Amino acid sequence: MGLEMIPSIFVAGIVVATVCLGLYATRLSRTTSDFYVASRGVSPLWNSSAISGEFLSAASFMGIAGLVMKFGYDALWYAVGYAAGFVFLLLFIAGPLRRFGAYTIPDFAEGRLDSKGMRTVAVVFALAISFFYLMPQMKGAGITLAQLVGSPYWVGVVTVGVVITANVILGGMKGVTLVQAFHYWVKQFAITVPIFVLFAVTGAGYGANVGDAGRLGAKDTGTPIARLAQDVTTKYPAAGELRFTSDGRVEAARTIAARLIAPPTADAPRPIAKAISLEAHRTFEGKQGETLIFPDGAELTLKAGMALPNVPSGEDWIHPFGPLTGTYEHPVLYTYSLVIALICGTAGLPHILVRFYTNPTAREAKKTTFMVIGFLSVFYIFPAMWGAMGRDFIPSLYIDGATDLVTIRLPEQVLTALGDPVLGRVLGGITSAGAFAAFMTAFSGLLVSVAGGFAHDIYGRILRPAASPESRLFAFKVAAAAGGAIAMGLGVLVEDFDIGMLVGWALAIGASTFFPLLLLGAWFRGLTKTGAVAGMIGGGVAAVGSVVFSMLVDKGIAAAPAPLVGTLTSQPAIWTVPLALTLMVGVSLATKSMVPRDARLKMLKLHAPEELGLKADYIED
Amino acid sequence: MGTKLDLFGEAYLRVLMRRQLLLSCTVAGALLLFLGAIPLLNRYLPHVMESRLLGLTVSWWVLGVGVFPLFTGLAWLYVRLSNDFEDEAIGMVDVATLPGHRRAARPENTKP
């Protein structure tokens, strides 16, 4: 047995532990309510662990470290925005939502506004968000397992898919609660302990790493960016770019149409792209500061002697308004819009919101959310440490933009160089197990949400309102099986697609649809169904339209807009969230006659303490 | 304590929502002011925000470390104040208007 087997043992361990916990949990789950909302009996410690576990997906466990490595300071906002999103959830949504006592978020939409149509609109958005969020988890599992053990891509997807689908079918919400809580602690351990070991063995802590990372490629007193000792050939499945950090030579395997962006000069402060053709097997000479943008499926050989491409300069990396927020000349505006998207998006994710129904009371929902904020606050200090250290120790990840892999690859890289490959593999095994915990828990939460959408909202309420609890329980299982199969199919299909932006889409849609709906649903008595639908559709369409437009610009299909428009379309929350809120309030005021007759009683139920005896859940089974 | 309110009356709902919303908005406002000030400080006071403290810039300390205890502290404060108000709100209701009130008075509904 070789050393390279060590990480896969850890991954196998977390998968087996998940299966065992899942099997154990099936003995606990019997009733319909167990499957949909764990019988509303989850204590704050379990529930906050489970919510934290469910929320810390691949985007948090691997993604933030990768973004910090790639973009530096600006990427810290991701961790801050996610955590702040839960503060907003606590302040405005957690208590009232729990008091409402339903099974799914579309239940809230329908019940609060007395409208069947609301349920349909809400379930469409909820399913769209869940599927967008789910595909990157599947892809992450496939790629990570392929990295670790060289398995074909589909193996990782199917492993995570089968384990979690079985878990959800057998244990429902009650079953996944146990698994999610366990996975939270695995992830917390995996992101903290290995980085401290790495700090100890290298003798350089967080501050030293950030300091070094800030000097890498800096103009005057900086350390130079490493040069390639030999030719490096990389296949890029998705379109990407190569920013030359020194003059260098590149060769393409086949002729491709690319674009070249020259660095800004005093005469031409704004970069201009020109179309070029990269001839097959003919070397292309790139100048320092130029950026080569290439299409999907390019295979490029970077010639020995050129400095690693795509490494941002030390100044750009360590200081605010670097490459992430600075692309469109309005970095402050971009930053604000990003933060709004993250906060409102987090507070508008249906698979997270549904977990609040599992608390016994609103007080416990608030306590749970407070504990989630505490857990996430500890967790989110760490990804940036990985990103900074990764920039110093494995800058080769910049070549193909695979900085997401920094948490997986860093321990092995550092400790092998220091002559302790076994410890390196063990720590790498721990972080890999953490990554798998992230794929599995996020997927489990999403699958419960998808199954709830199909079985409860579409089957149990829209198609067959008279269905018995037993048949709705059966429908949940069927929907979970079907949802799991669809997710695995999609996961296998998207291997060669660039789907990194899908989580961003999910957040953008959540921020501009569910967040305004829940905020106003809980606090604005005059909300009407017409107003809510207008706001959700207006906000959702504006958000998706903007993001699609800016993607077309990135791919060179649409012409680049003015910088202000570019900023506001690539990061639209700063205007789409207010747009959705304004539409909801405005249209509601114009359709006052449609305010539900018992709106006051509904509001009273959302806000009166349970002790007063109004505690009747909207859905009781 | 002043006069007790009807649980189902307009006055009670109004006080309930207004007090909780005021609390939530105050906490949210404090949080947004703090977060919103960071980009502006980065832009207009770069020499302060870029100065180093144990290797990290001040700005990095604030965003990468400092905000998190603040979030936890604000959340703790909110939960405390919000629950305190709920306790107070329970006491504001006229007991005779509670849904279980009349039922509880009837002998056939009291459990042996």
XYZ file of C-alpha atoms in Angstrom:
733
model
C 0.000 0.000 0.000
C 1.499 3.290 -1.114
C 1.483 6.630 0.595
C -0.947 7.976 -1.948
C -3.599 5.667 -0.485
C -3.676 7.574 2.831
C -6.079 10.387 1.795
C -8.499 7.936 0.220
C -8.653 6.023 3.504
C -9.838 9.199 5.216
C -12.422 9.831 2.501
C -13.605 6.214 2.737
C -13.818 6.697 6.511
C -16.110 9.718 6.289
C -18.312 8.000 3.698
C -18.641 4.853 5.832
C -19.330 6.916 8.972
C -22.038 8.770 7.054
C -23.652 5.537 5.896
C -23.608 4.125 9.450
C -25.070 7.278 10.981
C -27.682 7.329 8.250
C -28.656 3.723 8.985
C -28.806 4.453 12.696
C -31.037 7.455 12.035
C -33.554 5.431 10.025
C -34.653 3.820 13.260
C -35.601 7.254 14.568
C -37.681 8.385 11.596
C -41.202 7.073 11.313
C -43.839 9.744 10.853
C -44.423 12.097 7.945
C -43.436 14.989 10.171
C -40.138 13.220 10.980
C -39.297 13.187 7.299
C -40.236 16.770 6.459
C -39.330 18.694 9.627
C -37.885 16.160 12.098
C -41.133 16.497 14.097
C -40.091 20.031 15.083
C -38.139 18.542 17.956
C -34.513 19.402 17.226
C -32.688 21.029 20.151
C -30.650 24.196 19.559
C -27.232 22.501 19.860
C -28.101 19.751 17.366
C -29.923 22.125 15.097
C -27.244 24.793 15.047
C -24.613 22.168 14.296
C -26.823 20.801 11.539
C -27.562 24.213 10.003
C -23.878 25.151 10.118
C -23.034 21.776 8.605
C -25.584 22.195 5.858
C -24.492 25.734 5.049
C -20.745 25.012 4.944
C -20.766 23.583 1.440
C -17.863 23.199 -0.949
C -18.176 26.936 -1.604
C -17.160 27.622 1.991
C -14.808 24.747 2.721
C -12.770 24.913 -0.483
C -14.101 27.928 -2.353
C -13.289 30.789 0.017
C -9.698 29.636 0.543
C -9.348 29.404 -3.236
C -10.839 32.859 -3.757
C -8.558 34.397 -1.123
C -5.577 32.765 -2.817
C -6.715 34.027 -6.216
C -7.946 37.497 -5.310
C -6.571 38.296 -1.850
C -8.194 40.805 0.499
C -11.420 41.349 -1.467
C -12.331 37.676 -1.158
C -12.512 38.037 2.637
C -15.919 39.601 2.009
C -17.333 36.201 1.082
C -16.835 34.810 4.577
C -18.090 38.061 6.112
C -21.158 38.203 3.865
C -22.198 34.625 4.567
C -21.897 35.085 8.330
C -23.691 38.452 8.207
C -26.486 36.779 6.220
C -27.261 34.647 9.250
C -27.366 37.750 11.453
C -30.075 39.137 9.147
C -31.870 35.809 9.201
C -31.853 36.014 12.997
C -33.018 39.632 13.141
C -35.884 39.463 10.683
C -36.825 35.933 9.699
C -35.956 33.088 12.100
C -38.558 33.688 14.839
C -41.610 34.556 12.710
C -40.836 31.821 10.187
C -40.725 29.173 12.900
C -43.989 30.395 14.453
C -45.663 29.961 11.109
C -44.899 26.237 11.383
C -45.045 24.851 7.854
C -43.077 22.177 5.957
C -41.572 24.174 3.112
C -40.999 27.808 2.148
C -43.725 27.664 -0.538
C -46.105 26.754 2.332
C -45.264 30.099 3.890
C -45.842 31.875 0.590
C -49.239 30.273 0.159
C -50.414 30.424 3.746
C -49.350 33.975 4.440
C -50.994 35.330 1.293
C -53.938 32.922 0.849
C -52.948 32.110 -2.686
C -52.374 28.811 -4.403
C -50.597 30.603 -7.238
C -48.010 31.891 -4.749
C -47.069 28.327 -3.955
C -46.436 27.558 -7.609
C -44.251 30.626 -8.096
C -42.339 29.920 -4.894
C -41.769 26.253 -5.627
C -40.385 27.050 -9.085
C -37.847 29.474 -7.599
C -37.033 27.097 -4.735
C -36.335 24.207 -7.102
C -34.269 26.399 -9.433
C -32.127 27.652 -6.554
C -31.688 24.155 -5.160
C -30.613 22.655 -8.480
C -28.203 25.515 -9.205
C -26.667 25.014 -5.784
C -26.561 21.280 -6.099
C -24.610 20.894 -9.337
C -21.373 22.496 -8.058
C -21.468 20.160 -5.035
C -21.646 17.155 -7.339
C -18.943 18.468 -9.606
C -16.706 19.220 -6.610
C -17.103 15.639 -5.397
C -16.202 14.220 -8.809
C -13.152 16.413 -9.283
C -11.836 16.025 -5.744
C -12.050 12.255 -5.754
C -10.400 12.182 -9.180
C -7.579 14.335 -7.775
C -7.124 12.109 -4.740
C -7.245 8.610 -6.145
C -7.252 9.107 -9.896
C -10.743 7.644 -10.197
C -12.928 8.550 -13.180
C -14.905 11.756 -12.609
C -18.282 10.039 -12.228
C -17.160 7.904 -9.264
C -17.115 10.845 -6.845
C -20.490 12.089 -8.086
C -22.129 8.696 -7.749
C -20.553 8.001 -4.330
C -21.874 11.209 -2.800
C -25.155 10.872 -4.703
C -25.936 7.316 -3.650
C -24.894 7.676 0.000
C -26.910 10.841 0.562
C -29.922 9.833 -1.499
C -30.185 6.618 0.531
C -29.749 8.641 3.698
C -32.575 11.023 2.768
C -34.927 8.265 1.571
C -34.436 6.245 4.738
C -34.168 8.969 7.347
C -35.709 12.148 5.932
C -35.070 15.401 7.737
C -34.565 13.663 11.069
C -31.942 11.378 9.560
C -30.002 14.101 7.799
C -30.030 16.260 10.927
C -27.743 13.781 12.699
C -25.464 13.489 9.679
C -25.303 17.236 9.114
C -24.465 17.949 12.744
C -21.709 15.341 12.685
C -20.335 16.758 9.429
C -20.191 20.267 10.867
C -17.767 19.118 13.544
C -15.727 17.167 10.981
C -15.376 20.298 8.850
C -14.524 22.514 11.787
C -11.806 20.069 12.828
C -10.507 19.677 9.268
C -10.131 23.390 8.599
C -8.530 24.273 11.950
C -6.221 21.491 13.130
C -4.175 20.912 9.933
C -3.467 24.623 9.438
C -2.075 24.911 12.984
C 0.152 21.899 12.339
C 1.348 23.569 9.130
C 2.030 26.824 10.995
C 4.023 24.863 13.589
C 6.144 22.823 11.172
C 6.929 25.752 8.887
C 7.472 28.176 11.769
C 5.434 30.808 9.956
C 1.995 31.833 11.195
C -0.937 33.686 9.628
C 0.736 37.102 9.751
C 3.987 35.862 8.237
C 2.129 34.034 5.469
C 0.032 37.055 4.549
C 3.145 39.234 4.682
C 5.030 36.912 2.313
C 2.022 36.603 0.046
C 1.848 40.399 -0.123
C 5.456 40.599 -1.278
C 5.119 37.939 -3.988
C 5.419 39.679 -7.331
C 5.283 43.129 -5.702
C 6.906 45.928 -7.675
C 9.936 47.214 -5.747
C 10.889 45.131 -2.743
C 8.931 42.048 -3.740
C 9.981 38.446 -4.205
C 9.957 37.321 -7.843
C 7.285 34.941 -9.102
C 8.675 31.437 -9.695
C 9.581 30.468 -13.254
C 8.638 27.209 -14.912
C 11.575 24.778 -14.886
C 10.081 22.761 -17.737
C 7.271 22.939 -20.256
C 3.847 22.511 -18.672
C 0.871 21.295 -20.700
C -2.619 21.901 -19.331
C -6.041 21.072 -20.748
C -8.575 23.756 -19.888
C -12.098 22.327 -20.068
C -13.688 25.744 -19.576
C -12.750 29.040 -21.151
C -10.129 30.881 -19.165
C -7.332 33.368 -19.278
C -3.579 33.538 -19.007
C -2.135 36.728 -17.598
C 1.582 36.899 -18.363
C 3.563 37.915 -15.290
C 6.738 37.956 -17.421
C 7.378 37.700 -21.150
C 6.716 34.111 -22.089
C 5.929 31.620 -24.839
C 2.812 29.495 -25.243
C 1.898 26.788 -27.711
C -1.610 25.472 -28.451
C -2.328 21.850 -29.403
C -4.816 22.918 -32.083
C -5.683 26.225 -33.659
C -8.004 28.266 -31.465
C -9.529 31.707 -31.698
C -8.359 33.716 -28.708
C -8.375 37.341 -27.608
C -5.430 39.316 -26.350
C -5.759 42.182 -23.881
C -2.883 44.611 -23.671
C -2.062 46.183 -20.308
C -3.446 49.695 -19.853
C -1.059 52.508 -20.766
C -1.081 56.250 -20.211
C -2.567 56.756 -23.701
C -5.133 53.975 -23.398
C -6.141 53.705 -19.729
C -8.843 51.187 -20.503
C -7.683 47.755 -21.711
C -8.692 46.851 -25.258
C -9.118 43.269 -26.449
C -8.119 42.231 -29.950
C -8.984 38.944 -31.613
C -6.036 36.701 -32.466
C -5.589 33.171 -33.694
C -3.351 30.807 -31.766
C -1.901 28.582 -34.481
C -1.511 24.900 -33.663
C 2.018 24.008 -32.572
C 3.383 27.436 -33.298
C 4.688 29.340 -30.294
C 2.993 32.545 -29.345
C 5.093 35.234 -27.662
C 3.257 36.987 -24.842
C 4.461 40.220 -23.253
C 4.447 40.868 -19.530
C 1.104 42.304 -18.452
C -0.802 40.964 -21.455
C -3.766 38.665 -20.920
C -4.680 35.886 -23.295
C -8.334 34.851 -23.193
C -8.955 31.420 -24.651
C -12.146 29.418 -25.373
C -13.454 26.128 -23.905
C -11.348 23.031 -24.437
C -8.001 24.706 -25.102
C -4.843 22.669 -24.526
C -1.886 24.954 -23.933
C 1.796 24.285 -23.343
C 3.541 26.956 -21.291
C 7.228 27.016 -22.227
C 9.978 26.646 -19.636
C 11.449 29.902 -18.368
C 8.275 31.972 -18.205
C 7.062 33.083 -14.780
C 3.876 31.462 -13.457
C 0.910 33.145 -15.121
C -2.225 34.533 -13.430
C -0.459 35.417 -10.169
C -1.787 38.804 -8.991
C 0.907 41.205 -7.809
C 1.547 41.459 -4.080
C 0.012 44.943 -3.882
C -3.134 43.881 -5.712
C -3.440 40.836 -3.518
C -3.034 42.248 -0.039
C -4.851 45.554 -0.497
C -8.535 46.233 -1.109
C -9.969 46.866 -4.575
C -7.800 44.293 -6.346
C -8.704 42.059 -9.282
C -12.012 40.798 -7.810
C -13.773 44.111 -7.243
C -11.658 46.302 -9.485
C -12.490 44.895 -12.937
C -15.029 47.585 -13.755
C -13.501 50.756 -12.306
C -16.098 51.057 -9.549
C -14.593 48.866 -6.848
C -16.416 50.429 -3.882
C -19.788 50.027 -5.566
C -18.888 46.476 -6.564
C -17.919 45.680 -2.973
C -21.210 47.003 -1.587
C -23.209 45.088 -4.155
C -21.287 41.877 -3.466
C -21.911 42.205 0.262
C -25.646 42.812 -0.259
C -25.833 39.773 -2.543
C -24.108 37.579 0.017
C -26.160 38.789 2.992
C -29.580 38.710 1.329
C -28.725 35.593 -0.680
C -27.764 33.649 2.430
C -30.944 34.756 4.163
C -32.956 33.651 1.118
C -31.763 30.086 0.532
C -34.816 27.805 0.794
C -32.864 24.731 1.878
C -31.432 26.659 4.827
C -34.704 28.407 5.696
C -36.617 25.129 5.841
C -34.411 23.978 8.712
C -35.890 26.698 10.926
C -39.184 24.791 10.981
C -37.419 21.989 12.825
C -37.052 24.033 16.004
C -39.606 23.440 18.757
C -40.351 27.162 19.298
C -39.411 30.599 18.000
C -37.244 31.221 21.066
C -35.283 28.110 20.270
C -35.103 29.127 16.628
C -33.461 32.379 17.737
C -31.094 30.579 20.079
C -30.236 28.154 17.274
C -29.462 30.994 14.872
C -27.281 32.713 17.458
C -25.316 29.499 17.877
C -25.011 29.093 14.098
C -23.540 32.594 13.945
C -21.067 31.639 16.672
C -20.043 28.424 14.892
C -19.699 30.100 11.500
C -17.738 32.971 13.054
C -15.122 30.518 14.270
C -15.063 28.595 11.010
C -14.795 31.604 8.727
C -11.592 32.924 10.274
C -9.720 29.930 8.855
C -10.246 29.705 5.051
C -8.223 32.901 4.521
C -5.285 31.325 6.357
C -5.284 28.499 3.812
C -5.512 30.922 0.924
C -2.552 32.999 2.107
C -0.378 29.987 2.796
C -1.337 28.421 -0.534
C -0.150 31.527 -2.376
C 3.270 31.151 -0.752
C 3.651 27.383 -1.102
C 1.743 26.178 -4.172
C 1.532 29.075 -6.650
C 1.438 26.440 -9.411
C -2.325 26.255 -8.760
C -2.615 29.655 -10.464
C -1.679 28.123 -13.847
C -5.090 26.622 -14.488
C -7.009 28.657 -11.912
C -7.485 25.597 -9.691
C -6.923 27.534 -6.466
C -10.067 25.841 -5.084
C -7.889 22.808 -4.445
C -5.636 24.639 -2.005
C -7.174 23.077 1.137
C -6.786 19.604 -0.380
C -3.254 19.929 -1.737
C -1.450 22.280 0.650
C -0.533 19.872 3.504
C 1.022 17.292 1.219
C 2.924 19.933 -0.736
C 4.367 21.652 2.345
C 5.257 18.551 4.324
C 6.721 16.622 1.401
C 9.086 19.546 0.860
C 9.982 19.381 4.548
C 10.657 15.644 4.370
C 7.550 14.312 6.129
C 5.285 12.995 3.365
C 3.359 10.700 5.709
C 2.170 13.536 7.949
C 1.432 15.527 4.807
C -0.809 12.806 3.448
C -2.542 12.348 6.790
C -3.344 16.058 7.056
C -4.367 16.069 3.409
C -6.611 13.121 4.218
C -8.245 15.104 6.999
C -8.971 18.079 4.744
C -10.206 15.749 1.989
C -12.575 14.132 4.455
C -13.735 17.654 5.416
C -14.339 18.447 1.744
C -16.384 15.286 1.307
C -18.362 16.111 4.418
C -19.085 19.462 2.749
C -20.310 17.893 -0.508
C -22.431 15.359 1.321
C -24.120 17.657 3.859
C -24.895 20.416 1.409
C -26.326 17.843 -0.968
C -28.411 16.249 1.783
C -30.010 19.564 2.711
C -30.663 20.400 -0.919
C -32.192 16.996 -1.544
C -34.559 17.339 1.436
C -35.576 20.712 0.038
C -36.053 19.335 -3.492
C -37.975 16.300 -2.226
C -40.142 18.575 -0.069
C -40.828 20.760 -3.101
C -41.890 17.864 -5.321
C -43.650 15.682 -2.745
C -45.249 18.244 -0.455
C -45.803 21.302 -2.615
C -46.397 19.837 -6.058
C -47.894 16.428 -5.211
C -49.394 16.920 -1.756
C -50.778 20.429 -2.206
C -51.141 21.260 -5.886
C -51.946 17.880 -7.514
C -53.577 15.877 -4.738
C -54.518 18.041 -1.765
C -56.479 15.144 -0.235
C -53.448 12.832 -0.009
C -53.067 11.127 3.362
C -49.955 11.642 5.498
C -48.880 8.090 4.585
C -49.061 8.710 0.873
C -47.225 12.023 1.321
C -44.512 10.179 3.222
C -44.262 7.713 0.349
C -44.198 10.624 -2.103
C -41.296 12.144 -0.155
C -39.288 8.965 -0.609
C -40.093 8.705 -4.299
C -39.252 12.395 -4.806
C -35.968 11.996 -2.924
C -35.021 9.016 -5.093
C -35.940 10.863 -8.282
C -34.237 14.073 -7.122
C -31.097 12.145 -6.226
C -31.057 10.423 -9.619
C -31.541 13.727 -11.466
C -28.796 15.334 -9.373
C -26.377 12.530 -10.164
C -27.247 12.715 -13.864
C -26.723 16.474 -13.931
C -23.544 16.095 -11.890
C -22.061 13.673 -14.417
C -23.139 15.842 -17.355
C -21.529 19.039 -16.108
C -17.973 17.675 -15.902
C -16.753 19.905 -18.720
C -18.926 22.922 -17.978
C -17.775 25.939 -16.075
C -20.384 25.880 -13.326
C -18.543 27.871 -10.686
C -21.019 30.688 -11.248
C -24.063 28.586 -10.355
C -23.751 29.178 -6.608
C -23.572 32.881 -7.431
C -26.788 32.548 -9.452
C -28.489 30.718 -6.615
C -27.547 33.508 -4.220
C -28.581 36.223 -6.675
C -32.005 34.624 -7.171
C -32.461 33.943 -3.440
C -31.509 37.524 -2.578
C -33.967 39.017 -5.062
C -36.895 36.640 -4.476
C -37.158 34.766 -1.161
C -35.385 37.314 0.988
C -37.834 40.126 0.068
C -40.775 37.703 0.322
C -39.854 36.527 3.819
C -38.841 39.960 5.057
C -42.060 41.615 3.936
C -44.154 38.526 4.624
C -43.091 38.690 8.251
C -43.230 42.445 8.776
C -45.526 44.121 6.226
C -49.174 43.426 6.899
C -50.364 44.949 3.634
C -48.474 42.479 1.436
C -50.699 40.984 -1.258
C -50.192 38.031 -3.550
C -50.007 40.271 -6.606
C -47.363 42.397 -4.928
C -45.343 39.382 -3.846
C -45.454 37.766 -7.283
C -44.550 41.041 -8.992
C -41.573 41.502 -6.676
C -40.340 37.949 -6.941
C -40.597 37.804 -10.699
C -39.259 41.326 -11.204
C -36.342 40.782 -8.838
C -35.617 37.260 -10.039
C -35.700 38.132 -13.733
C -33.560 41.247 -13.194
C -30.980 39.262 -11.211
C -30.788 36.328 -13.613
C -30.820 38.604 -16.657
C -27.924 40.651 -15.291
C -25.837 37.647 -14.442
C -26.454 35.994 -17.817
C -25.613 39.240 -19.590
C -22.323 39.622 -17.758
C -21.493 35.996 -18.518
C -22.045 36.649 -22.221
C -19.728 39.650 -21.929
C -17.087 37.482 -20.251
C -17.283 34.978 -23.070
C -16.959 37.755 -25.642
C -20.447 37.154 -27.076
C -21.942 40.465 -25.976
C -20.084 43.753 -26.321
C -18.513 45.108 -23.138
C -20.788 47.748 -21.599
C -19.760 50.994 -19.891
C -17.944 50.391 -16.587
C -20.905 51.426 -14.442
C -23.251 49.070 -16.295
C -20.597 46.353 -16.138
C -20.380 46.697 -12.369
C -24.143 46.727 -11.908
C -24.739 43.696 -14.115
C -21.941 41.473 -12.882
C -22.930 42.205 -9.273
C -26.591 43.231 -9.452
C -27.876 42.806 -5.868
C -27.461 46.491 -5.021
C -30.334 47.329 -7.345
C -32.263 44.070 -7.764
C -32.979 43.620 -4.034
C -34.367 47.166 -3.660
C -36.248 46.645 -6.939
C -37.926 43.492 -5.616
C -38.779 45.182 -2.297
C -40.153 48.287 -4.016
C -42.255 46.242 -6.432
C -43.673 44.188 -3.575
C -44.598 47.223 -1.492
C -45.761 49.349 -4.441
C -47.931 46.726 -6.104
C -49.332 45.630 -2.726
C -50.398 49.192 -1.962
C -52.074 49.360 -5.376
C -53.963 46.101 -4.757
C -55.085 46.765 -1.193
C -58.327 44.868 -1.690
C -56.375 41.631 -1.979
C -54.813 41.815 1.482
C -55.925 38.582 3.193
C -58.946 39.253 5.428
C -57.314 37.641 8.417
C -53.964 39.364 7.863
C -54.002 40.663 11.423
C -54.454 37.189 12.865
C -51.679 35.877 10.637
C -49.329 38.614 11.801
C -50.305 37.966 15.398
C -49.398 34.296 14.977
C -46.029 35.244 13.489
C -45.146 37.598 16.308
C -46.981 36.610 19.495
C -44.982 34.497 21.965
C -46.065 30.845 21.864
C -46.896 30.992 25.582
C -50.076 32.889 24.704
C -51.552 29.727 23.213
C -51.762 30.683 19.530
C -49.368 27.917 18.729
C -51.075 26.027 15.945
C -48.669 25.011 13.204
C -49.780 25.631 9.625
C -49.020 22.011 8.797
C -49.638 19.476 11.544
C -49.300 15.780 10.951
C -47.912 47.812 34.225
C -50.670 49.789 32.571
C -53.958 48.417 31.277
C -53.911 44.898 29.901
C -54.476 44.531 26.172
C -56.786 42.287 24.182
C -54.644 39.561 22.586
C -56.554 39.884 19.329
C -56.779 43.665 19.378
C -55.036 46.090 17.096
C -53.117 47.782 19.906
C -51.395 44.610 21.046
C -50.203 43.532 17.588
C -48.962 47.037 16.957
C -46.826 47.177 20.090
C -45.583 43.638 19.529
C -44.365 44.255 15.991
C -43.171 47.783 16.528
C -40.933 46.960 19.474
C -39.401 43.880 17.842
C -38.883 45.620 14.514
C -37.282 48.607 16.205
C -34.857 46.295 17.989
C -34.048 44.343 14.802
C -33.557 47.504 12.771
C -31.276 49.028 15.416
C -29.032 45.978 15.460
C -29.100 45.670 11.657
C -28.316 49.365 11.340
C -25.299 49.082 13.625
C -24.046 46.108 11.643
C -24.545 47.764 8.263
C -22.885 50.981 9.428
C -19.864 49.012 10.539
C -19.614 46.893 7.377
C -20.441 49.818 5.121
C -17.694 51.936 6.642
C -14.967 49.420 5.808
C -14.788 50.015 2.014
C -14.946 53.773 2.592
C -12.126 53.666 5.155
C -10.112 51.494 2.759
C -10.633 54.068 0.050
C -10.187 57.312 1.959
C -7.844 56.391 4.829
C -5.520 53.912 3.112
C -2.456 54.843 5.175
C -4.249 53.796 8.377
C -5.904 50.698 6.955
C -2.709 49.531 5.227
C -0.452 49.856 8.266
C 0.781 46.539 9.589
C 0.045 44.849 12.868
C 1.801 41.487 13.392
C 2.115 40.939 9.649
C -1.524 41.612 8.739
C -2.799 44.980 7.589
C -5.261 46.731 9.898
C -7.847 46.295 7.183
C -7.188 42.537 7.069
C -7.512 42.296 10.851
C -10.876 44.018 10.713
C -12.373 42.009 7.866
C -10.636 38.669 8.331
C -10.863 38.418 12.106
C -12.541 41.323 13.922
C -16.008 41.245 12.365
C -16.726 37.733 13.579
C -16.739 38.367 17.346
C -18.827 41.452 16.553
C -21.426 39.321 14.734
C -21.569 36.849 17.587
C -21.857 39.625 20.154
C -24.644 41.417 18.283
C -26.519 38.148 17.818
C -26.256 37.390 21.526
C -27.448 40.877 22.454
C -30.391 40.657 20.069
C -31.554 37.253 21.311
C -31.424 38.486 24.900
C -33.317 41.710 24.303
C -35.829 40.071 21.995
C -36.634 37.323 24.491
C -36.835 39.845 27.336
C -39.419 41.722 25.328
C -41.351 38.515 24.659
C -41.541 37.921 28.417
C -42.782 41.452 28.871
C -45.265 41.021 26.023
C -46.776 37.958 27.662
C -47.530 40.054 30.717
C -49.263 42.761 28.662
C -52.144 40.541 27.607
C -55.482 40.521 29.338
C -55.729 36.890 30.483
C -59.457 36.786 29.742
C -58.735 37.140 26.013
C -56.386 34.137 25.756
C -57.628 31.331 23.476
C -57.438 28.629 26.160
C -59.035 30.790 28.834
C -62.679 29.850 28.593
C -61.877 26.241 27.854
C -59.676 25.936 30.913
C -62.532 27.207 33.066
C -64.807 24.415 31.918
C -64.628 21.352 34.146
C -64.994 18.754 31.328
C -61.757 19.945 29.734
C -59.560 19.745 32.812
C -57.559 16.563 32.921
C -57.938 14.349 35.972
